[in-house]
Amino acid sequence: MLRSLVGSEMCIRDRVSTQSTGGHYQTTMRLSSSLLLVAVLMPAVLAGPIGNPMADTCPGSKALVHASCQMQVEFTDGCADVRAEVLARVNGAKTGAWVDPHNNGTYTLTGSTAEQLLLMRATGGGGGGGTGYNDQLILTLSDNGSGCSMTACSESQVTSVIDFSTNYCNLHDLYCSDGGCHVQSHSLSYKESLGIHCMQHDMTKCYKV
């Protein structure tokens, strides 16, 4: 399912035109600006192991071309506090105790280990077979002696190129401590380092419903 411009991602479309030339019909393909953008951004939107050291900590996607965001986050807080704050927001989104500041999405914990949290975020009602837009996330936590290191990755599950910072906000809004983040139990201190696939990362979009 392709997302429309009204959704959080831009569709990829092409156009076919048929012209009559000397009594014969000639069919030509005109690539839209969106499709041309795919050619330019192809290395950045194809998530895979080649040239991608964080591929094993990403959820993957059935869509060959899709938007994503990978980043490394260094916290001065311990991993127990980071994990607790993330889960408080995920659970709070279901009970009403926390509101996702980016388009009021809903997070679901789909799996967990001592080091990883597997999540899904759903929002909107215009894609995903009528059920909205679904993105999958993996957060990998490790204590580093002075705090917690987190490798974070979010990937769209539909064909997409431009996501208007959605995948970045999927991750950022789970631990951010700004006024619009609605901190639950731990106001975390951190520094983000963006990966090569996090092409769009406008923080101001993370606080717009």
mmCIF file of C-alpha atoms in Angstrom:
data_model
loop_
_atom_site.group_PDB
_atom_site.id
_atom_site.type_symbol
_atom_site.label_atom_id
_atom_site.label_comp_id
_atom_site.label_asym_id
_atom_site.label_seq_id
_atom_site.Cartn_x
_atom_site.Cartn_y
_atom_site.Cartn_z
ATOM 1 C CA MET A 1 0.000 0.000 0.000
ATOM 2 C CA LEU A 2 1.425 3.351 -1.023
ATOM 3 C CA ARG A 3 0.996 6.258 1.297
ATOM 4 C CA SER A 4 -0.501 9.442 -0.065
ATOM 5 C CA LEU A 5 0.803 12.933 0.454
ATOM 6 C CA VAL A 6 -1.855 13.424 3.105
ATOM 7 C CA GLY A 7 -0.333 10.659 5.149
ATOM 8 C CA SER A 8 3.013 10.638 6.851
ATOM 9 C CA GLU A 9 4.892 9.447 3.770
ATOM 10 C CA MET A 10 5.000 10.339 0.069
ATOM 11 C CA CYS A 11 3.913 7.844 -2.567
ATOM 12 C CA ILE A 12 5.986 6.697 -5.476
ATOM 13 C CA ARG A 13 4.025 6.987 -8.687
ATOM 14 C CA ASP A 14 4.680 6.881 -12.391
ATOM 15 C CA ARG A 15 2.532 7.993 -15.274
ATOM 16 C CA VAL A 16 1.939 6.384 -18.646
ATOM 17 C CA SER A 17 0.863 8.477 -21.641
ATOM 18 C CA THR A 18 -0.233 7.285 -25.084
ATOM 19 C CA GLN A 19 0.188 9.531 -28.109
ATOM 20 C CA SER A 20 -0.876 9.084 -31.750
ATOM 21 C CA THR A 21 2.045 9.554 -34.151
ATOM 22 C CA GLY A 22 1.362 9.194 -37.891
ATOM 23 C CA GLY A 23 -1.552 6.842 -37.327
ATOM 24 C CA HIS A 24 0.417 4.714 -34.887
ATOM 25 C CA TYR A 25 0.108 4.812 -31.130
ATOM 26 C CA GLN A 26 3.249 5.386 -29.162
ATOM 27 C CA THR A 27 3.292 4.722 -25.417
ATOM 28 C CA THR A 28 5.793 6.567 -23.294
ATOM 29 C CA MET A 29 6.553 6.429 -19.602
ATOM 30 C CA ARG A 30 7.017 9.698 -17.733
ATOM 31 C CA LEU A 31 8.592 9.383 -14.356
ATOM 32 C CA SER A 32 7.130 11.574 -11.675
ATOM 33 C CA SER A 33 9.363 13.678 -9.463
ATOM 34 C CA SER A 34 8.752 11.186 -6.656
ATOM 35 C CA LEU A 35 10.124 8.299 -8.681
ATOM 36 C CA LEU A 36 13.155 10.310 -9.706
ATOM 37 C CA LEU A 37 13.720 10.980 -6.042
ATOM 38 C CA VAL A 38 13.831 7.229 -5.462
ATOM 39 C CA ALA A 39 16.767 6.918 -7.846
ATOM 40 C CA VAL A 40 18.622 9.634 -5.986
ATOM 41 C CA LEU A 41 17.884 8.297 -2.525
ATOM 42 C CA MET A 42 18.010 4.568 -3.332
ATOM 43 C CA PRO A 43 21.208 3.865 -1.357
ATOM 44 C CA ALA A 44 19.708 5.496 1.715
ATOM 45 C CA VAL A 45 16.282 3.850 1.673
ATOM 46 C CA LEU A 46 17.247 0.277 0.894
ATOM 47 C CA ALA A 47 17.803 -1.126 4.354
ATOM 48 C CA GLY A 48 20.164 -4.058 4.265
ATOM 49 C CA PRO A 49 23.388 -5.442 5.653
ATOM 50 C CA ILE A 50 25.667 -4.000 2.964
ATOM 51 C CA GLY A 51 27.398 -0.927 4.357
ATOM 52 C CA ASN A 52 25.022 -0.942 7.302
ATOM 53 C CA PRO A 53 26.658 -1.935 10.598
ATOM 54 C CA MET A 54 23.350 -1.695 12.453
ATOM 55 C CA ALA A 55 21.379 -4.005 10.131
ATOM 56 C CA ASP A 56 21.176 -6.789 12.711
ATOM 57 C CA THR A 57 19.433 -4.446 15.131
ATOM 58 C CA CYS A 58 16.730 -3.362 12.666
ATOM 59 C CA PRO A 59 13.349 -5.079 12.281
ATOM 60 C CA GLY A 60 13.369 -5.245 8.472
ATOM 61 C CA SER A 61 10.516 -4.547 6.085
ATOM 62 C CA LYS A 62 8.711 -6.393 3.306
ATOM 63 C CA ALA A 63 8.838 -3.214 1.232
ATOM 64 C CA LEU A 64 11.992 -3.121 -0.897
ATOM 65 C CA VAL A 65 12.088 0.681 -0.871
ATOM 66 C CA HIS A 66 11.086 2.177 2.451
ATOM 67 C CA ALA A 67 11.926 4.967 4.841
ATOM 68 C CA SER A 68 13.788 4.218 8.050
ATOM 69 C CA CYS A 69 15.841 5.747 10.824
ATOM 70 C CA GLN A 70 18.773 4.292 12.720
ATOM 71 C CA MET A 71 20.659 6.000 15.484
ATOM 72 C CA GLN A 72 22.854 5.544 18.507
ATOM 73 C CA VAL A 73 21.727 7.189 21.743
ATOM 74 C CA GLU A 74 24.043 7.615 24.725
ATOM 75 C CA PHE A 75 22.320 8.122 28.087
ATOM 76 C CA THR A 76 23.896 9.207 31.353
ATOM 77 C CA ASP A 77 21.099 7.220 32.993
ATOM 78 C CA GLY A 78 21.257 3.472 33.561
ATOM 79 C CA CYS A 79 19.556 1.061 31.185
ATOM 80 C CA ALA A 80 17.002 0.093 33.845
ATOM 81 C CA ASP A 81 15.752 3.692 33.953
ATOM 82 C CA VAL A 82 15.755 4.022 30.153
ATOM 83 C CA ARG A 83 13.813 0.786 29.754
ATOM 84 C CA ALA A 84 11.343 1.774 32.479
ATOM 85 C CA GLU A 85 10.627 5.151 30.857
ATOM 86 C CA VAL A 86 10.160 3.646 27.394
ATOM 87 C CA LEU A 87 7.764 0.997 28.689
ATOM 88 C CA ALA A 88 5.867 3.546 30.782
ATOM 89 C CA ARG A 89 5.151 5.520 27.613
ATOM 90 C CA VAL A 90 4.238 2.439 25.579
ATOM 91 C CA ASN A 91 1.819 1.246 28.263
ATOM 92 C CA GLY A 92 0.594 4.769 28.959
ATOM 93 C CA ALA A 93 -0.424 5.219 25.332
ATOM 94 C CA LYS A 94 -2.947 2.411 25.846
ATOM 95 C CA THR A 95 -4.285 3.574 29.218
ATOM 96 C CA GLY A 96 -4.335 7.292 28.419
ATOM 97 C CA ALA A 97 -1.590 8.110 30.927
ATOM 98 C CA TRP A 98 0.703 9.170 28.059
ATOM 99 C CA VAL A 99 -0.124 10.718 24.697
ATOM 100 C CA ASP A 100 2.235 10.242 21.770
ATOM 101 C CA PRO A 101 3.105 13.837 20.801
ATOM 102 C CA HIS A 102 3.588 12.897 17.130
ATOM 103 C CA ASN A 103 0.200 12.300 15.483
ATOM 104 C CA ASN A 104 -1.109 10.465 18.547
ATOM 105 C CA GLY A 105 0.239 7.064 17.521
ATOM 106 C CA THR A 106 -0.187 3.811 19.424
ATOM 107 C CA TYR A 107 2.810 1.708 20.437
ATOM 108 C CA THR A 108 2.620 -2.032 21.071
ATOM 109 C CA LEU A 109 5.308 -4.172 22.679
ATOM 110 C CA THR A 110 5.624 -7.203 20.398
ATOM 111 C CA GLY A 111 8.590 -8.883 22.087
ATOM 112 C CA SER A 112 11.413 -8.331 24.549
ATOM 113 C CA THR A 113 14.624 -9.782 25.918
ATOM 114 C CA ALA A 114 16.960 -8.552 28.631
ATOM 115 C CA GLU A 115 18.658 -6.313 26.057
ATOM 116 C CA GLN A 116 16.041 -5.594 23.395
ATOM 117 C CA LEU A 117 12.542 -4.173 23.057
ATOM 118 C CA LEU A 118 10.580 -4.966 19.888
ATOM 119 C CA LEU A 119 7.786 -2.509 19.178
ATOM 120 C CA MET A 120 5.176 -1.609 16.595
ATOM 121 C CA ARG A 121 3.702 1.854 16.148
ATOM 122 C CA ALA A 122 0.406 2.407 14.353
ATOM 123 C CA THR A 123 -1.147 5.687 13.336
ATOM 124 C CA GLY A 124 -3.714 7.029 10.893
ATOM 125 C CA GLY A 125 -6.347 5.185 8.941
ATOM 126 C CA GLY A 126 -5.393 5.642 5.307
ATOM 127 C CA GLY A 127 -2.957 2.813 4.633
ATOM 128 C CA GLY A 128 -1.944 -0.669 5.670
ATOM 129 C CA GLY A 129 -5.035 -2.245 4.156
ATOM 130 C CA GLY A 130 -7.310 0.226 5.927
ATOM 131 C CA THR A 131 -5.772 -0.322 9.348
ATOM 132 C CA GLY A 132 -3.427 2.652 9.265
ATOM 133 C CA TYR A 133 0.334 3.015 8.945
ATOM 134 C CA ASN A 134 2.512 0.522 10.791
ATOM 135 C CA ASP A 135 6.183 0.943 11.591
ATOM 136 C CA GLN A 136 8.359 -1.565 13.445
ATOM 137 C CA LEU A 137 11.062 -0.647 15.932
ATOM 138 C CA ILE A 138 13.896 -2.352 17.789
ATOM 139 C CA LEU A 139 15.664 -0.784 20.765
ATOM 140 C CA THR A 140 18.877 -2.511 21.868
ATOM 141 C CA LEU A 141 20.204 -1.467 25.295
ATOM 142 C CA SER A 142 23.600 -2.094 26.850
ATOM 143 C CA ASP A 143 25.212 -0.725 30.018
ATOM 144 C CA ASN A 144 28.501 1.028 29.274
ATOM 145 C CA GLY A 145 29.782 1.653 32.803
ATOM 146 C CA SER A 146 28.792 5.308 32.914
ATOM 147 C CA GLY A 147 25.267 5.038 31.607
ATOM 148 C CA CYS A 148 23.361 3.249 28.879
ATOM 149 C CA SER A 149 24.015 2.902 25.143
ATOM 150 C CA MET A 150 21.026 2.321 22.903
ATOM 151 C CA THR A 151 20.986 1.338 19.255
ATOM 152 C CA ALA A 152 17.556 2.324 17.940
ATOM 153 C CA CYS A 153 15.958 1.536 14.601
ATOM 154 C CA SER A 154 12.539 2.186 13.084
ATOM 155 C CA GLU A 155 11.445 0.963 9.638
ATOM 156 C CA SER A 156 8.305 1.662 7.633
ATOM 157 C CA GLN A 157 6.400 -1.410 6.519
ATOM 158 C CA VAL A 158 5.073 0.087 3.275
ATOM 159 C CA THR A 159 6.751 1.403 0.126
ATOM 160 C CA SER A 160 7.884 4.915 0.964
ATOM 161 C CA VAL A 161 10.636 7.454 0.403
ATOM 162 C CA ILE A 162 9.767 10.605 2.322
ATOM 163 C CA ASP A 163 8.415 10.039 5.830
ATOM 164 C CA PHE A 164 8.494 13.622 7.130
ATOM 165 C CA SER A 165 10.654 12.510 10.093
ATOM 166 C CA THR A 166 8.132 9.882 11.230
ATOM 167 C CA ASN A 167 10.650 7.088 11.818
ATOM 168 C CA TYR A 168 12.945 9.449 13.701
ATOM 169 C CA CYS A 169 10.061 10.638 15.873
ATOM 170 C CA ASN A 170 8.942 7.028 16.454
ATOM 171 C CA LEU A 171 12.189 6.550 18.362
ATOM 172 C CA HIS A 172 12.835 10.010 19.785
ATOM 173 C CA ASP A 173 9.415 10.346 21.426
ATOM 174 C CA LEU A 174 9.944 7.207 23.514
ATOM 175 C CA TYR A 175 12.719 8.729 25.630
ATOM 176 C CA CYS A 176 12.875 12.487 24.982
ATOM 177 C CA SER A 177 12.704 14.846 27.941
ATOM 178 C CA ASP A 178 11.552 18.115 26.340
ATOM 179 C CA GLY A 179 8.380 19.819 27.480
ATOM 180 C CA GLY A 180 6.261 18.193 24.783
ATOM 181 C CA CYS A 181 7.442 14.661 25.555
ATOM 182 C CA HIS A 182 5.214 14.026 28.600
ATOM 183 C CA VAL A 183 7.873 12.408 30.803
ATOM 184 C CA GLN A 184 6.436 9.590 32.930
ATOM 185 C CA SER A 185 8.908 8.575 35.639
ATOM 186 C CA HIS A 186 12.458 9.375 34.466
ATOM 187 C CA SER A 187 13.618 12.590 32.795
ATOM 188 C CA LEU A 188 16.491 11.135 30.783
ATOM 189 C CA SER A 189 19.702 12.860 29.685
ATOM 190 C CA TYR A 190 21.041 11.731 26.313
ATOM 191 C CA LYS A 191 22.890 12.485 23.091
ATOM 192 C CA GLU A 192 21.710 11.218 19.693
ATOM 193 C CA SER A 193 24.021 10.202 16.828
ATOM 194 C CA LEU A 194 22.098 9.660 13.597
ATOM 195 C CA GLY A 195 22.854 6.785 11.226
ATOM 196 C CA ILE A 196 23.197 7.082 7.453
ATOM 197 C CA HIS A 197 19.602 5.941 6.840
ATOM 198 C CA CYS A 198 18.015 8.592 9.064
ATOM 199 C CA MET A 199 17.632 11.057 6.212
ATOM 200 C CA GLN A 200 14.835 13.086 7.810
ATOM 201 C CA HIS A 201 15.096 14.043 11.453
ATOM 202 C CA ASP A 202 13.293 17.297 12.142
ATOM 203 C CA MET A 203 12.730 17.272 15.900
ATOM 204 C CA THR A 204 10.035 19.942 15.716
ATOM 205 C CA LYS A 205 7.810 17.486 13.823
ATOM 206 C CA CYS A 206 7.965 15.103 16.784
ATOM 207 C CA TYR A 207 5.712 17.385 18.825
ATOM 208 C CA LYS A 208 2.930 17.950 16.314
ATOM 209 C CA VAL A 209 -0.342 16.046 16.537
#
